[in-house]
Amino acid sequence: MDNSFAQRRRRDLLLAAGFTAVAALVPLFVKDVYVQNIMVLTLMYAALSQSWNILGGYCGQISLGHALYFGLGAYTTALLFSKFGVLPWFGMIGGGLISAVIAMALGYPCFRLRGHYFVIATIVIAEIAYLLFLNWDWAGAALGIDIPVRTDSWLTFQFTRSKLPYFYFALGFCVVAWLVTFWLQDSKWGYWWRAVKDNPDAAESLGVVVFNSKMGAAAVSAFLTAVGGSFYAQFVSYIDPESVMSFHFSLLMALPAVLGGIGTLWGPVLGAVILIPLTELTRSFIGGSGRGVDLIVYGTLIVLIALARPEGLIGLFSRKRKGASR
Amino acid sequence: MTALLETKGVWQRFGGLIANSDISIAVEPGEIVGLIGPNGAGKSTLFNLIAGVLPPTQGSILFNGEDVTRLPAAQRCQRGIARTFQVVKSFETMTVIDNVIVGALIRTTVMREARRKAYEVLEFAGLAARANVLASELIPSEKRRLEVARALATEPKLLLLDEVLTGLTPVEAQTGVELVRRARDTGVTVLMVEHVMEIVMPLVDRAIVLDLGKVLVEGKPADIVRDPKVISAYLGDRHAVGA
Ligand SMILES: Nc1ncnc2c1ncn2[C@@H]1O[C@H](COP(=O)(O)OP(=O)(O)OP(=O)(O)O)[C@@H](O)[C@H]1O
Ligand SMILES: [Mg+2]
């Protein structure tokens, strides 16, 4: 029996440790606040896309409604803190749990839908939630929530003077999302998910409980996504439905994985590192109303990828290892 | 001796079409039973009912003495029923060994153990050399063998094979026959659908012939091939059988 599998796992871990170490050192040399801001967002989207990838990539249930979980994380944290003085860390866990439960409640009917119908359902549901929050007065409605400023500390998770703590949190988040994926990938769940994605009938015949697999993937994915939303609320310190629940976020979570390599361990990170700086630069280059333009950029990239390398950019690295289970 | 598998008066209707009508068969432990019959006779449908893809319109299915009629497919696999599909359903984006690991995971959740087991089954099925190749890159005969390997990895008591030898070259088919025999020698009971009489008849202990959704005859292979009802069913001349 060959041990190429174990070797590959070890190599992935070493690579991750190396990248993390390098990333951790970057802020020592890059002092520009604008660039640091982009780095924080890049790490955040890498982690978010990694979370999205668990459901969309591994399990094959393409969601374009993850903005819902992102928003729930952000809102739970912001509301608990501004209304009840509950520390953001509890909001983060709470938002994660709420999202996981809601993901399963929504999955109950939606996972019976196949293919395009599922995708459309996710879009519609997220849009409904967006409209609900837009009209929910207690949650600030369209005006949103200004998170009250306290002293800078890790306890309140507020830092007005420096971006660095956010950077390191985002890096940690990214590492955690990666490790969760790394661990799940070589677990019963990981195999079940990929089997469900490739052929649900065959999976069921081999003892895979397809429905439960999807539910599990949805819960993990939604939990992690909400943690990201919670972080984002602290990072920008002001949220409204438009800034945390719009369709735009759903796209930004899915695209890095699609670009880098859907259902792969490294795809989301690779995709985010390319896509997010590109997005931010386009936005600042065009000016305040760059949102429409970055959508054009994504669209173009995705079409190019779909045509040239449907397995994502990660395929460029693994051509030699064709057939390796990534 | 109690039968490993028993179907009691099983019916399956698809709208107005009766795919299985009043089928009562039994399979004893350790047997290789052939399920034969012309196109559209209802063989794959019966497999689907036994494997739990759909519940029968009427009738019941007993496995090991337990009524499994309403159990979902995954739980039947847990009980020891494994199957292959007439139209192969490999996990195309996964490697050969990963395909088999999915099957092995029903008996263990320790990955190292599942991987070891999967490799063992691949060696048994003669696919070990292809372990790290994507399933989509296999040639058709290898895909069929992968289906069998995947099913064997679930450690079944009953293995349902739906035309695993069809469309193979004579040499490949012979390898397949050997594989089925060796599987039976490890204690697996086999119920197999096959079209090509010359291949199945020497292999099976007993054959059941389906025609138009009904059991036409069952018995020893030697008697079956000479049975005029079977011959006319295969020739399509149904009126030749005295009504
Ligand atoms: N899901 C279904 N819905 C409607 N009709 C079906 C379905 N499955 C099978 N049938 C019909 O039931 C009949 C029996 O089909 P089945 O696939 O069981 O035959 P078979 O004996 O396996 O034939 P073959 O040798 O061609 O594989 C056919 O007429 C088929 O069209
Ligand atoms: Mg058939």
XYZ file of C-alpha atoms and ligand atoms in Angstrom:
601
model
C 0.000 0.000 0.000
C 1.498 3.327 -0.982
C 1.831 6.209 1.409
C 1.576 9.029 -1.113
C -1.615 10.054 0.617
C 0.052 10.602 3.978
C 2.855 12.474 2.256
C 0.424 14.777 0.546
C -1.326 15.517 3.805
C 1.970 16.356 5.455
C 2.980 18.560 2.559
C -0.310 20.474 2.799
C 0.218 21.065 6.501
C 3.770 22.259 5.973
C 2.667 24.586 3.200
C -0.050 26.005 5.433
C 2.394 26.553 8.280
C 4.804 28.277 5.895
C 2.174 30.554 4.373
C 0.851 31.468 7.809
C 4.305 32.378 9.082
C 4.999 34.523 6.041
C 1.605 36.208 6.237
C 2.104 36.938 9.930
C 5.327 38.794 9.151
C 3.963 40.907 6.311
C 2.513 43.722 8.493
C 5.984 44.299 9.956
C 7.001 45.575 6.552
C 3.759 46.908 5.159
C 2.671 49.905 7.201
C 0.316 51.467 4.688
C -3.184 51.438 6.200
C -4.911 51.137 2.851
C -2.879 48.071 1.951
C -3.374 46.582 5.411
C -7.083 47.035 4.936
C -6.950 45.051 1.720
C -4.954 42.348 3.443
C -7.541 42.025 6.199
C -10.335 41.728 3.661
C -8.388 39.214 1.616
C -7.854 36.975 4.624
C -11.467 37.350 5.657
C -12.788 36.385 2.247
C -10.330 33.525 2.026
C -11.798 32.169 5.254
C -15.369 32.866 4.162
C -14.852 31.215 0.835
C -13.260 28.264 2.583
C -16.418 28.008 4.681
C -18.625 28.331 1.617
C -16.561 25.642 -0.069
C -17.548 23.075 2.545
C -21.163 23.183 1.408
C -20.759 24.426 -2.154
C -17.500 22.763 -3.117
C -17.223 19.515 -1.208
C -20.900 18.724 -0.813
C -21.840 20.267 -4.168
C -24.772 22.315 -2.864
C -24.170 25.635 -4.575
C -25.428 28.412 -2.321
C -25.688 31.972 -3.536
C -27.334 33.044 -0.321
C -24.498 32.872 2.178
C -24.868 36.608 2.752
C -27.711 35.541 5.013
C -25.350 33.782 7.447
C -22.758 36.523 7.131
C -25.442 39.077 7.998
C -26.807 37.000 10.855
C -23.352 36.837 12.392
C -22.874 40.568 12.001
C -26.315 41.450 13.325
C -26.219 39.075 16.284
C -22.925 40.521 17.430
C -23.852 44.135 16.818
C -27.297 43.858 18.401
C -26.132 41.981 21.483
C -23.361 44.491 22.052
C -25.250 47.709 21.344
C -28.517 46.690 23.055
C -27.319 44.521 25.926
C -23.617 45.150 26.254
C -22.811 41.504 25.509
C -19.187 41.113 24.439
C -18.676 40.440 20.716
C -17.052 37.082 21.435
C -20.347 35.762 22.726
C -22.103 37.380 19.789
C -19.723 35.564 17.500
C -20.485 32.145 18.963
C -24.185 32.964 19.291
C -24.413 34.216 15.727
C -22.627 31.093 14.559
C -25.046 28.818 16.369
C -28.112 30.745 15.191
C -26.850 30.545 11.624
C -26.157 26.837 11.871
C -29.667 26.188 13.167
C -31.250 28.375 10.506
C -29.161 26.701 7.814
C -30.508 23.332 8.865
C -34.072 24.618 9.141
C -33.798 25.988 5.601
C -31.969 22.892 4.417
C -34.852 20.727 5.518
C -37.054 21.784 2.586
C -34.333 23.047 0.248
C -32.108 19.968 0.181
C -34.917 18.119 -1.531
C -34.443 20.441 -4.481
C -31.932 19.513 -7.091
C -29.477 21.608 -9.069
C -30.628 24.992 -10.250
C -33.722 24.978 -8.079
C -31.564 24.780 -4.996
C -29.398 27.693 -6.120
C -32.434 29.835 -6.838
C -33.945 28.983 -3.459
C -30.788 30.151 -1.662
C -30.827 33.457 -3.523
C -34.494 34.055 -2.807
C -34.240 33.188 0.884
C -31.257 35.487 1.428
C -33.084 38.246 -0.391
C -36.142 37.799 1.828
C -33.955 38.013 4.928
C -32.362 41.155 3.525
C -35.794 42.745 3.098
C -36.850 41.689 6.589
C -33.822 43.360 8.136
C -34.383 46.418 5.966
C -37.775 46.827 7.616
C -36.996 45.641 11.130
C -37.063 48.811 13.238
C -35.625 47.283 16.406
C -32.591 46.158 14.423
C -32.123 49.637 13.006
C -33.945 48.957 9.741
C -32.341 50.708 6.780
C -30.350 53.013 9.042
C -28.411 50.105 10.469
C -26.493 49.877 13.721
C -23.615 52.011 14.889
C -21.555 49.848 17.167
C -20.845 51.923 20.322
C -17.174 52.712 20.709
C -15.523 51.587 23.931
C -11.867 51.418 24.781
C -9.561 49.544 22.424
C -9.090 46.026 23.731
C -9.305 42.376 22.782
C -12.146 42.048 25.273
C -14.405 44.415 23.352
C -12.688 43.427 20.120
C -12.413 47.082 19.108
C -9.327 48.736 17.803
C -9.637 52.281 16.524
C -5.964 53.099 16.335
C -4.530 50.134 14.469
C -5.640 47.563 11.917
C -3.122 45.023 13.117
C -5.296 43.209 15.668
C -7.940 42.752 12.986
C -5.296 41.477 10.655
C -4.149 38.852 13.107
C -7.674 37.824 13.927
C -8.464 37.477 10.232
C -5.320 35.421 9.776
C -6.325 33.199 12.679
C -9.823 32.842 11.230
C -8.360 31.880 7.896
C -6.116 29.285 9.517
C -9.021 27.842 11.504
C -11.275 27.606 8.438
C -8.451 25.929 6.549
C -7.724 23.486 9.367
C -11.395 22.610 9.723
C -11.502 21.871 5.998
C -8.231 19.969 6.165
C -9.527 17.830 8.968
C -12.997 17.276 7.505
C -11.571 16.450 4.106
C -10.048 13.263 5.425
C -12.961 12.263 7.599
C -16.100 10.294 6.978
C -17.907 13.582 6.392
C -15.488 14.694 3.720
C -15.894 11.454 1.786
C -19.630 11.457 2.211
C -19.846 15.005 0.919
C -17.848 14.319 -2.189
C -19.838 11.167 -2.843
C -23.088 13.110 -2.491
C -21.805 15.735 -4.888
C -20.706 13.231 -7.525
C -23.627 10.842 -7.382
C -26.249 10.889 -4.637
C -27.865 7.614 -5.746
C -24.627 5.690 -5.650
C -23.766 7.345 -2.338
C -27.049 6.262 -0.787
C -26.502 2.703 -1.993
C -23.186 2.632 -0.134
C -24.709 3.655 3.160
C -24.290 7.410 2.877
C -27.234 9.235 4.400
C -27.400 11.936 1.756
C -29.777 14.245 3.565
C -27.801 14.231 6.813
C -24.581 14.838 4.918
C -25.998 17.975 3.389
C -27.346 19.139 6.732
C -23.957 18.647 8.371
C -22.171 20.559 5.635
C -24.709 23.375 5.819
C -24.345 23.708 9.587
C -20.538 23.848 9.581
C -20.506 26.193 6.611
C -23.085 28.575 8.087
C -21.413 28.628 11.495
C -18.046 29.654 10.091
C -19.630 32.184 7.733
C -21.392 33.843 10.661
C -18.112 34.087 12.545
C -16.818 36.010 9.549
C -19.840 38.311 9.615
C -19.347 38.910 13.287
C -15.730 39.831 12.687
C -16.702 42.136 9.848
C -19.155 44.024 12.066
C -16.362 44.722 14.541
C -13.969 45.632 11.781
C -16.174 48.240 10.106
C -18.055 49.150 13.349
C -21.183 50.078 11.438
C -23.564 47.717 9.725
C -26.776 47.981 7.757
C -28.568 45.421 5.581
C -26.868 46.687 2.443
C -23.372 46.396 3.911
C -23.659 42.868 5.327
C -26.577 41.089 3.674
C -26.614 42.104 0.048
C -26.244 39.599 -2.768
C -22.819 41.060 -3.399
C -21.490 39.194 -0.333
C -22.942 35.904 -1.451
C -21.017 36.311 -4.685
C -17.816 37.324 -2.939
C -17.932 34.182 -0.828
C -18.557 31.828 -3.721
C -16.269 33.344 -6.338
C -12.837 32.827 -4.768
C -13.563 29.113 -4.410
C -14.849 28.889 -7.961
C -11.901 30.845 -9.277
C -9.254 28.998 -7.282
C -10.746 25.532 -7.493
C -14.116 24.458 -6.203
C -14.083 21.597 -3.729
C -10.333 21.823 -3.195
C -8.376 22.616 -0.074
C -6.356 25.462 -1.531
C -8.782 26.835 -4.080
C -10.527 29.388 -1.850
C -7.269 30.839 -0.531
C -5.756 31.092 -3.984
C -8.927 32.613 -5.389
C -9.236 35.175 -2.611
C -5.613 36.254 -2.910
C -6.216 37.054 -6.566
C -9.780 38.276 -6.530
C -10.068 40.442 -3.424
C -7.114 42.797 -4.030
C -8.289 43.051 -7.634
C -11.774 43.975 -6.454
C -10.546 46.561 -3.995
C -8.149 48.130 -6.465
C -10.818 48.336 -9.141
C -13.177 49.885 -6.673
C -10.780 52.619 -5.595
C -9.610 53.166 -9.133
C -13.124 53.728 -10.440
C -14.256 55.618 -7.359
C -17.125 55.241 -4.933
C -19.499 53.679 -7.402
C -17.164 50.871 -8.423
C -19.524 48.156 -7.246
C -21.088 47.575 -10.620
C -17.670 47.379 -12.211
C -16.264 44.759 -9.886
C -19.219 42.572 -10.780
C -18.130 42.853 -14.397
C -14.626 41.859 -13.373
C -15.909 38.757 -11.528
C -18.163 37.801 -14.370
C -15.351 38.033 -16.878
C -12.978 36.057 -14.685
C -15.493 33.313 -14.103
C -16.316 32.952 -17.769
C -12.621 32.768 -18.591
C -12.059 30.174 -15.901
C -15.053 28.127 -16.929
C -13.783 28.050 -20.488
C -10.102 27.527 -19.900
C -9.806 25.617 -16.660
C -13.081 24.440 -15.164
C -11.336 22.864 -12.199
C -10.046 26.297 -11.132
C -6.625 27.893 -11.053
C -5.383 25.279 -8.627
C -5.374 22.970 -11.635
C -2.295 24.830 -12.844
C -0.368 23.511 -9.878
C -1.544 19.948 -9.921
C -1.159 19.025 -13.546
C 1.691 16.717 -12.699
C -0.282 15.135 -9.908
C -3.249 14.441 -12.085
C -5.512 12.036 -10.304
C -4.263 12.942 -6.873
C -7.103 13.419 -4.433
C -6.883 17.030 -3.511
C -32.347 -22.901 6.758
C -33.930 -19.459 6.549
C -33.494 -17.550 3.340
C -31.125 -14.585 3.311
C -33.446 -12.675 1.033
C -37.106 -13.200 0.453
C -39.571 -11.154 -1.565
C -43.212 -11.801 -0.873
C -45.757 -10.911 -3.516
C -43.875 -7.810 -4.623
C -45.519 -5.447 -7.097
C -44.186 -2.307 -8.698
C -46.316 -0.094 -10.863
C -45.153 2.974 -12.752
C -48.397 4.672 -13.636
C -50.151 2.190 -15.877
C -47.063 0.076 -16.411
C -46.572 -2.984 -14.238
C -42.813 -3.502 -13.955
C -42.971 -6.201 -11.280
C -46.043 -8.277 -10.648
C -46.424 -10.574 -7.673
C -42.776 -11.559 -7.437
C -41.927 -14.052 -4.713
C -38.368 -15.287 -4.736
C -35.904 -16.474 -2.125
C -32.120 -16.494 -2.057
C -30.288 -18.834 0.295
C -27.010 -17.889 1.997
C -23.943 -18.737 -0.067
C -25.751 -19.055 -3.378
C -25.008 -17.397 -6.685
C -28.391 -16.796 -8.245
C -28.861 -15.505 -11.763
C -31.763 -13.220 -12.553
C -32.332 -13.276 -16.282
C -34.956 -12.197 -18.735
C -35.428 -10.080 -21.848
C -35.181 -6.291 -21.977
C -37.770 -4.548 -19.865
C -38.627 -7.708 -17.927
C -38.309 -5.810 -14.646
C -34.952 -7.075 -13.405
C -33.426 -3.707 -12.528
C -36.703 -2.634 -10.986
C -36.619 -5.637 -8.673
C -33.041 -4.730 -7.735
C -34.155 -1.221 -6.907
C -36.862 -2.587 -4.661
C -34.467 -4.941 -2.890
C -31.815 -2.241 -2.478
C -34.362 0.283 -1.238
C -34.254 2.874 -3.996
C -38.042 2.878 -3.927
C -40.635 1.065 -1.858
C -42.715 -1.537 -3.679
C -46.278 -0.626 -4.571
C -47.308 -3.780 -2.762
C -45.682 -6.760 -1.058
C -42.819 -7.118 1.366
C -39.100 -7.782 1.373
C -37.385 -9.773 4.093
C -33.650 -9.715 4.651
C -32.200 -12.116 7.189
C -35.703 -12.608 8.502
C -36.195 -8.879 9.073
C -38.836 -6.909 7.204
C -36.870 -4.207 5.370
C -39.643 -3.129 2.994
C -39.764 0.431 4.326
C -36.078 0.906 5.134
C -34.169 3.515 3.108
C -31.298 2.363 0.905
C -28.547 3.527 3.244
C -29.917 1.456 6.105
C -30.243 -1.608 3.929
C -26.599 -1.221 3.056
C -25.886 -1.086 6.770
C -27.801 -4.393 7.143
C -25.632 -5.954 4.436
C -27.223 -5.361 1.030
C -24.891 -3.871 -1.578
C -25.509 -3.300 -5.253
C -24.005 -2.152 -8.506
C -25.835 -0.114 -11.110
C -26.595 -1.199 -14.646
C -25.471 2.235 -15.812
C -22.271 2.716 -13.816
C -22.377 5.447 -11.212
C -18.781 6.081 -10.220
C -17.812 9.120 -8.187
C -16.118 10.652 -11.180
C -14.154 13.442 -9.493
C -12.754 11.088 -6.882
C -9.873 8.661 -7.213
C -10.475 4.956 -7.473
C -9.396 4.349 -3.892
C -11.514 7.233 -2.607
C -14.521 5.701 -4.354
C -13.947 2.503 -2.437
C -13.266 4.313 0.839
C -16.809 5.697 0.697
C -18.038 2.124 0.822
C -15.604 1.073 3.541
C -16.679 3.945 5.785
C -19.936 2.242 6.611
C -18.051 -0.304 8.736
C -15.459 1.966 10.316
C -14.997 5.676 10.804
C -11.265 5.381 11.412
C -9.807 6.729 8.196
C -6.609 4.735 8.348
C -8.642 1.565 8.724
C -11.031 2.512 5.890
C -8.113 3.277 3.607
C -6.414 -0.015 4.405
C -9.643 -1.910 3.827
C -10.257 -0.090 0.547
C -6.813 -0.963 -0.703
C -7.341 -4.574 0.247
C -10.595 -4.682 -1.724
C -8.899 -3.044 -4.714
C -6.275 -5.771 -4.677
C -9.025 -8.353 -4.484
C -10.717 -6.780 -7.501
C -7.476 -6.378 -9.419
C -7.608 -2.608 -9.426
C -4.829 -1.817 -6.972
C -2.573 -0.493 -9.721
C -5.221 2.100 -10.569
C -5.829 3.200 -6.973
C -4.745 6.810 -7.417
C -6.306 7.418 -10.792
C -9.492 9.440 -11.121
C -12.536 7.246 -11.633
C -13.363 9.258 -14.743
C -10.163 8.010 -16.363
C -10.993 4.317 -16.080
C -11.966 2.266 -19.099
C -15.496 0.759 -19.024
C -14.481 -2.684 -17.792
C -12.485 -1.118 -14.962
C -15.441 1.038 -14.021
C -17.564 -2.072 -13.686
C -14.963 -3.656 -11.468
C -14.802 -0.479 -9.411
C -18.551 -0.721 -8.844
C -18.101 -4.248 -7.563
C -15.137 -3.256 -5.394
C -17.028 -0.341 -3.901
C -19.935 -2.600 -3.057
C -17.642 -5.272 -1.580
C -16.015 -2.656 0.649
C -19.299 -2.334 2.520
C -18.819 -5.982 3.582
C -22.186 -7.106 2.233
C -23.969 -10.337 2.988
C -25.893 -9.989 -0.262
C -24.372 -8.541 -3.399
C -26.689 -7.425 -6.206
C -24.886 -7.229 -9.543
C -26.758 -5.575 -12.392
C -25.163 -6.582 -15.696
C -21.562 -6.236 -14.542
C -20.396 -8.600 -17.261
C -22.329 -7.040 -20.115
C -20.417 -5.257 -22.824
C -17.073 -6.732 -21.843
C -14.656 -8.587 -24.057
C -14.590 -12.368 -23.453
C -11.341 -12.057 -21.514
C -12.664 -9.232 -19.349
C -15.883 -11.136 -18.768
C -13.914 -14.185 -17.648
C -12.013 -12.020 -15.145
C -15.375 -10.751 -13.932
C -16.715 -14.262 -13.530
C -13.664 -15.157 -11.453
C -14.194 -12.084 -9.301
C -17.801 -13.036 -8.592
C -16.768 -16.559 -7.720
C -14.035 -15.406 -5.380
C -16.443 -13.001 -3.722
C -18.837 -15.869 -3.098
C -15.964 -17.914 -1.669
C -15.427 -15.225 0.945
C -18.994 -15.759 2.080
C -20.937 -13.242 0.013
C -24.270 -14.314 -1.437
C -24.767 -13.093 -4.991
C -27.864 -12.216 -6.961
C -26.878 -11.200 -10.470
C -28.719 -9.875 -13.473
C -27.169 -10.870 -16.749
C -28.213 -11.080 -20.352
C -25.554 -13.262 -21.836
C -26.615 -16.810 -21.030
C -23.321 -18.411 -22.042
C -21.524 -16.406 -19.368
C -23.934 -16.632 -16.473
C -25.213 -20.139 -16.757
C -21.938 -21.867 -15.888
C -21.473 -19.450 -12.985
C -24.792 -19.573 -11.166
C -26.178 -22.256 -8.870
C -29.722 -21.378 -9.778
C -31.482 -19.076 -12.194
C -34.707 -17.131 -12.011
C -36.265 -15.987 -15.262
C -38.383 -12.861 -15.347
C -40.614 -11.970 -18.253
C -43.069 -9.101 -18.482
C -42.638 -8.421 -14.782
C -43.455 -11.979 -13.679
C -41.366 -14.932 -12.623
C -41.509 -17.211 -15.628
C -39.545 -20.154 -14.246
C -36.740 -20.857 -11.847
C -34.388 -23.759 -11.456
C -31.025 -25.252 -12.314
C -29.214 -23.535 -15.185
C -29.166 -26.705 -17.246
C -32.947 -27.027 -17.071
C -33.551 -23.337 -17.639
C -31.704 -23.171 -20.937
C -33.788 -26.010 -22.299
C -37.114 -24.721 -21.029
C -39.370 -23.913 -23.993
C -40.996 -21.005 -22.110
C -37.608 -19.399 -21.622
C -36.598 -19.952 -25.209
C -39.764 -18.388 -26.553
C -39.513 -15.453 -24.130
C -36.039 -14.766 -25.412
C -37.068 -15.198 -29.012
C -39.966 -12.870 -28.373
C -42.490 -15.432 -29.648
C -44.739 -15.320 -26.642
C -47.690 -16.876 -28.404
C -45.765 -20.086 -28.748
C -46.310 -20.709 -25.055
C -49.583 -22.490 -24.516
C -51.799 -19.940 -22.778
N -38.592 4.829 -12.637
C -39.371 4.333 -13.618
N -40.444 5.014 -14.046
C -41.239 4.506 -15.018
N -41.010 3.358 -15.641
C -39.944 2.629 -15.266
C -39.061 3.086 -14.243
N -38.094 2.161 -14.077
C -38.353 1.186 -14.967
N -39.459 1.459 -15.674
C -40.060 0.591 -16.694
O -40.259 -0.672 -16.118
C -39.986 -1.698 -17.046
C -38.973 -2.647 -16.484
O -37.723 -1.983 -16.497
P -36.391 -2.600 -15.899
O -35.340 -1.562 -16.012
O -36.658 -3.155 -14.565
O -36.117 -3.773 -16.899
P -34.855 -4.706 -17.012
O -35.358 -6.102 -16.910
O -33.795 -4.311 -16.090
O -34.436 -4.449 -18.516
P -32.971 -4.323 -19.162
O -32.528 -5.698 -19.467
O -33.203 -3.558 -20.410
O -32.101 -3.637 -18.193
C -39.558 -1.018 -18.329
O -40.662 -0.949 -19.183
C -39.140 0.362 -17.877
O -39.363 1.302 -18.882
Mg -31.936 -3.583 -16.210
